Tab-separated table of C-alpha atoms in Angstrom:
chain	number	residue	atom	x	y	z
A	92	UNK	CA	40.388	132.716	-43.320
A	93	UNK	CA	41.453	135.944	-41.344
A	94	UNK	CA	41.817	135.345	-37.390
A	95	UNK	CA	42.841	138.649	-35.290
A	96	UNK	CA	43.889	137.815	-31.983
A	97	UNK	CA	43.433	140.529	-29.153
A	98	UNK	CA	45.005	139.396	-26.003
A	99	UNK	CA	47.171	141.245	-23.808
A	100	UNK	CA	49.360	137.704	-23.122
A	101	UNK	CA	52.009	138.058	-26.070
A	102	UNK	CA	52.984	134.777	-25.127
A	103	UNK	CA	49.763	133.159	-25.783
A	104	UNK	CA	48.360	134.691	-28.335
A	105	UNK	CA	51.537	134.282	-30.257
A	106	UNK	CA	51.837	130.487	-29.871
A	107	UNK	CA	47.982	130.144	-30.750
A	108	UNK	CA	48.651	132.310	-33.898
A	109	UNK	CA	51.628	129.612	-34.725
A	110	UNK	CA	48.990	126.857	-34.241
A	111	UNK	CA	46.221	128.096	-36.256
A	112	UNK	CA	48.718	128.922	-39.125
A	113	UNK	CA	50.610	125.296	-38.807
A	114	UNK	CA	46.720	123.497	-38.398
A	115	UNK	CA	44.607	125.584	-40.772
A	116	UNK	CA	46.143	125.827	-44.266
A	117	UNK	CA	45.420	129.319	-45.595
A	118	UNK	CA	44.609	131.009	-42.034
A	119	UNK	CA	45.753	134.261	-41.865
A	120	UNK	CA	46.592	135.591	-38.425
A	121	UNK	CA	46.864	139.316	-36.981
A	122	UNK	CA	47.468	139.844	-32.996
A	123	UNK	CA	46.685	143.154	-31.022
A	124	UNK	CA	47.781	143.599	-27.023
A	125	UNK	CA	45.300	145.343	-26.557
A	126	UNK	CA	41.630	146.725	-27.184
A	127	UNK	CA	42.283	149.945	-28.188
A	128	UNK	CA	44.983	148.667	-30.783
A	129	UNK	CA	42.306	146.726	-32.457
A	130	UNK	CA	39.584	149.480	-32.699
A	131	UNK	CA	42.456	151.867	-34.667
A	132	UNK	CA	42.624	149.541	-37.631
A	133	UNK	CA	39.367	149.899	-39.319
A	134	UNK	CA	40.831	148.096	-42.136
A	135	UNK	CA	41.619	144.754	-40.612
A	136	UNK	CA	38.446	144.345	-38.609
A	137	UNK	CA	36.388	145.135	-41.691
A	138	UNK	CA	38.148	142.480	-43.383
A	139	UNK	CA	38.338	139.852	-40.669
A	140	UNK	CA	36.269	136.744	-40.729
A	141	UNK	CA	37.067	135.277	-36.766
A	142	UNK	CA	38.063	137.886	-33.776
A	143	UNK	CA	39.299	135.850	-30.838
A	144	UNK	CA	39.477	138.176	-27.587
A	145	UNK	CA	41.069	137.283	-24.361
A	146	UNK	CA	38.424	138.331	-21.625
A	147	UNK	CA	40.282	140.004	-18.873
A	148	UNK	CA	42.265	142.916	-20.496
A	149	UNK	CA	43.662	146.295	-18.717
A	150	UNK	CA	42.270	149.590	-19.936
A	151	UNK	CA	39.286	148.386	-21.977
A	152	UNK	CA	38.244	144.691	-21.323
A	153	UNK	CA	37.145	141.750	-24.119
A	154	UNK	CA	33.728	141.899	-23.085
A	155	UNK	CA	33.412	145.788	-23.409
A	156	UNK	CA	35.249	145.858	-26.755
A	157	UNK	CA	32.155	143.591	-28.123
A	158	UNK	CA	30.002	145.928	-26.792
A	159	UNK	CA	31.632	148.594	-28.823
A	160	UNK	CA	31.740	146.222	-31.997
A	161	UNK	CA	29.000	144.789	-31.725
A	162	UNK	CA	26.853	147.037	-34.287
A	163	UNK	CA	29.086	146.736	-37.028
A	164	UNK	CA	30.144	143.056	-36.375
A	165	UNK	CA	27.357	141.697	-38.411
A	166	UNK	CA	29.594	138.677	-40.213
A	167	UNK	CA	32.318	138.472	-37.349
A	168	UNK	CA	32.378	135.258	-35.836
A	169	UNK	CA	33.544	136.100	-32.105
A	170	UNK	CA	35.852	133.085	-29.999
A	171	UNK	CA	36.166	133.890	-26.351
A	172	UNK	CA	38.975	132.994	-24.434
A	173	UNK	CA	40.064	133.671	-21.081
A	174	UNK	CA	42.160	131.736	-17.911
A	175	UNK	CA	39.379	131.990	-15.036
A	176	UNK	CA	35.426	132.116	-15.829
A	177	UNK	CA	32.583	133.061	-13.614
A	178	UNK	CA	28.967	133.365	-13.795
A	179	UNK	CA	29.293	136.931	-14.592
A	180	UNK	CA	31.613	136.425	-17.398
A	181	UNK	CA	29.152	133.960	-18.819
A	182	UNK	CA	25.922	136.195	-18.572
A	183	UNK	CA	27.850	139.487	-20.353
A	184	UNK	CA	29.216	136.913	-23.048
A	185	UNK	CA	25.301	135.560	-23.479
A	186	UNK	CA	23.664	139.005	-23.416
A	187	UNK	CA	26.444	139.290	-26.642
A	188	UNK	CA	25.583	136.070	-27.980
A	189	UNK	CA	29.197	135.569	-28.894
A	190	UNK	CA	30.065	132.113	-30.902
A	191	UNK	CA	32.490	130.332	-28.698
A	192	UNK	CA	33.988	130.025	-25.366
A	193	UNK	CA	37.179	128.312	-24.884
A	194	UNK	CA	39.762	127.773	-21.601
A	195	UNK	CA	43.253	128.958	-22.309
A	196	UNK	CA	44.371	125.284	-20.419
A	197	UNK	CA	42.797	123.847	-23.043
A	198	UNK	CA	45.619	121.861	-25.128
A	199	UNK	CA	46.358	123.137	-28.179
A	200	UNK	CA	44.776	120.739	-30.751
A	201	UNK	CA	41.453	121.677	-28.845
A	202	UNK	CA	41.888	125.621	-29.647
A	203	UNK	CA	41.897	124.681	-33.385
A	204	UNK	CA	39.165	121.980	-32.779
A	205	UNK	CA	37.171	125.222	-31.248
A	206	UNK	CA	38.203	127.488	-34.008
A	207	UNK	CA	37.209	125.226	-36.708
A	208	UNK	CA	33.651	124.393	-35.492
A	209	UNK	CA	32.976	128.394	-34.796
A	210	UNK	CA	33.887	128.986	-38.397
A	211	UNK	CA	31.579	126.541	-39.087
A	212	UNK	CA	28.632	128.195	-37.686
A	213	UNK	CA	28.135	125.222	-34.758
A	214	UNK	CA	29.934	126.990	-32.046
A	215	UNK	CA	32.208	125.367	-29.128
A	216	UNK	CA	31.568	126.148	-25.468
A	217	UNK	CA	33.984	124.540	-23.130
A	218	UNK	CA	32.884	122.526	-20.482
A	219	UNK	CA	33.052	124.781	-17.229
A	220	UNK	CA	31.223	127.200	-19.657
A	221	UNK	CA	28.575	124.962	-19.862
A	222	UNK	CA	28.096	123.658	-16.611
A	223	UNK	CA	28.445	127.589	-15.385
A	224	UNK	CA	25.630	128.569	-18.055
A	225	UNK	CA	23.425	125.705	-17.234
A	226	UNK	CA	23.186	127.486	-13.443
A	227	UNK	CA	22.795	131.305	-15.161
A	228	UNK	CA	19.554	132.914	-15.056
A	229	UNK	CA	18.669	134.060	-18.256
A	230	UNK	CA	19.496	138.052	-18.249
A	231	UNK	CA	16.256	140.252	-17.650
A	232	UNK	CA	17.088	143.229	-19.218
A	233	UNK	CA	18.117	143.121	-23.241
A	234	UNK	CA	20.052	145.332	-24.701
A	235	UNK	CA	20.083	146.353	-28.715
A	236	UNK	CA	23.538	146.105	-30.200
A	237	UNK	CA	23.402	149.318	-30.745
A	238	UNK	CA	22.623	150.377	-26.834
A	239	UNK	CA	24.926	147.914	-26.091
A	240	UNK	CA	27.810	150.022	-27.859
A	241	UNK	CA	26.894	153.166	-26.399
A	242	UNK	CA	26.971	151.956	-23.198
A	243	UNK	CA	30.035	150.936	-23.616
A	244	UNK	CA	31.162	153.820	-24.972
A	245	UNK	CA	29.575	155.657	-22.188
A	246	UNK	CA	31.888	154.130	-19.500
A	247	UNK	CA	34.833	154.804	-21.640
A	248	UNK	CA	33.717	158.802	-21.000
A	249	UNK	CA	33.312	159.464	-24.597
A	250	UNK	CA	30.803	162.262	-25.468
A	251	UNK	CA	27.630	162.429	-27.629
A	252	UNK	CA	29.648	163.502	-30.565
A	253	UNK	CA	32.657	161.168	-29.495
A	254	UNK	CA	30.431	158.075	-29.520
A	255	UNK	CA	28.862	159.170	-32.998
A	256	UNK	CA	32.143	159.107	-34.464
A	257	UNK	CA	33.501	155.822	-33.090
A	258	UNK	CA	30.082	154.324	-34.681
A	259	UNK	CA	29.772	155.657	-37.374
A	260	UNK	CA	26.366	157.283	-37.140
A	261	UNK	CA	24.629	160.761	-36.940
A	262	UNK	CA	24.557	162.525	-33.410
A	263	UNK	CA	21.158	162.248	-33.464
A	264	UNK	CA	21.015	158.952	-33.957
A	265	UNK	CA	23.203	158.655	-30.405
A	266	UNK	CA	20.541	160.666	-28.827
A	267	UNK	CA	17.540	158.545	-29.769
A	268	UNK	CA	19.909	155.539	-28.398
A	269	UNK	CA	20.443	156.668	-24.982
A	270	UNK	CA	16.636	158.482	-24.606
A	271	UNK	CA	15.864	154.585	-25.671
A	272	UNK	CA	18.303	153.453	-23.130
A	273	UNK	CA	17.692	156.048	-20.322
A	274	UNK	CA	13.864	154.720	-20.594
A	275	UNK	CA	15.186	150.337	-20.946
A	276	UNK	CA	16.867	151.540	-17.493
A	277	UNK	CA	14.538	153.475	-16.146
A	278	UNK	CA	17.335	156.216	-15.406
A	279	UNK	CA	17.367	160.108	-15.795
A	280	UNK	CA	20.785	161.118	-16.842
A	281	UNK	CA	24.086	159.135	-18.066
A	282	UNK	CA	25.433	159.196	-13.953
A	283	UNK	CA	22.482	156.930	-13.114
A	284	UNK	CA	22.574	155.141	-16.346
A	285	UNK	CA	26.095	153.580	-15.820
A	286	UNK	CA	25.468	152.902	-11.913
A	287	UNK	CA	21.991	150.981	-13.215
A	288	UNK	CA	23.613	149.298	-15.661
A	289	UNK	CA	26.507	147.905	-13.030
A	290	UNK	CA	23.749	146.960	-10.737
A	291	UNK	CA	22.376	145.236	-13.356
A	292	UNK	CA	25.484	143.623	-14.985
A	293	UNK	CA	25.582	145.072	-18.129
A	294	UNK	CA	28.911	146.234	-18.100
């Protein structure tokens, strides 16, 4: 199993990496302080089976870096983690459907308990996730992975031919995606689009 670890607490994210190598015979561990370090090695994410990403992160945030991932993580389980959680945090992570949620108090034989269950497909939520979700309205506006992605990439400033690159598809193809997502939103131009989709939550 191959676990990269994208969290801006060295500290953390290098005794969880200890953990999961002591508990889970086999497990393979790479760690990234940030977003951006993650998205420049192609080769690791392609070959990664569990991404766990720390929520709050400077620059580019967890949340926004599955946005940008999120149409080309088709077999990547995705762990949450994160010291504070609100209501907002758990409507981005549901519009994402991401496979796990877990509280960085947590102790540590918990973090492999939630590990092991995402990789087996049943998913672990912590508690305050739970109880928080169980108040959440449903989100009224769905995004495509793909729109998702863009949007993402939108608020990072990249261009049309920027955000083609980063995703691997034809300019065109970007095009059609926002027209698609300037209509979802209702919005004429990518200004409006970003301001709407703040409003709204999506980012």
């Amino acid at each position: 199993m191959k676990v990269l670890i994208v969290d801006d607490h060295l500290m953390f994210a290098e005794a969880l990496a200890l953990t999961l190598q002591a508990k889970l015979p086999g497990c393979e561990v790479g760690q990234y302080g940030c977003a951006q370090g993650l998205l420049g090695d192609e080769a690791a994410l392609a070959a990664a089976d569990l991404l766990i990403v720390d929520v709050a992160m400077p620059d580019l945030d967890g949340l926004s870096l599955l946005r940008i991932l999120a149409s080309s993580r088709h077999t990547l389980r995705v762990l949450l983690c994160s010291g504070a959680i609100d209501e907002d945090v758990v409507e981005k992570s549901q519009r994402l459907s991401v496979d796990g949620f877990v509280d960085k108090s947590e102790a540590a034989a918990e973090l492999v308990t939630a590990v092991t269950k995402v990789m087996a497909g049943e998913g672990y939520f912590s508690e305050s996730y739970r109880l928080l979700a169980s108040q959440t309205a449903p989100p009224s506006i769905k995004l495509s992975r793909q729109q998702g992605a863009i949007l993402a990439l939108l608020q990072q400033g990249k261009s049309n031919k920027e955000i083609a690159r980063s995703l691997s598809v034809s300019l065109n193809t970007v095009k059609t995606h926002l027209r698609l997502l300037f209509d979802k939103l209702d919005v004429p131009n990518r200004t409006a689009c970003l301001e709407k989709a703040r409003s709204l939550r999506l980012l």
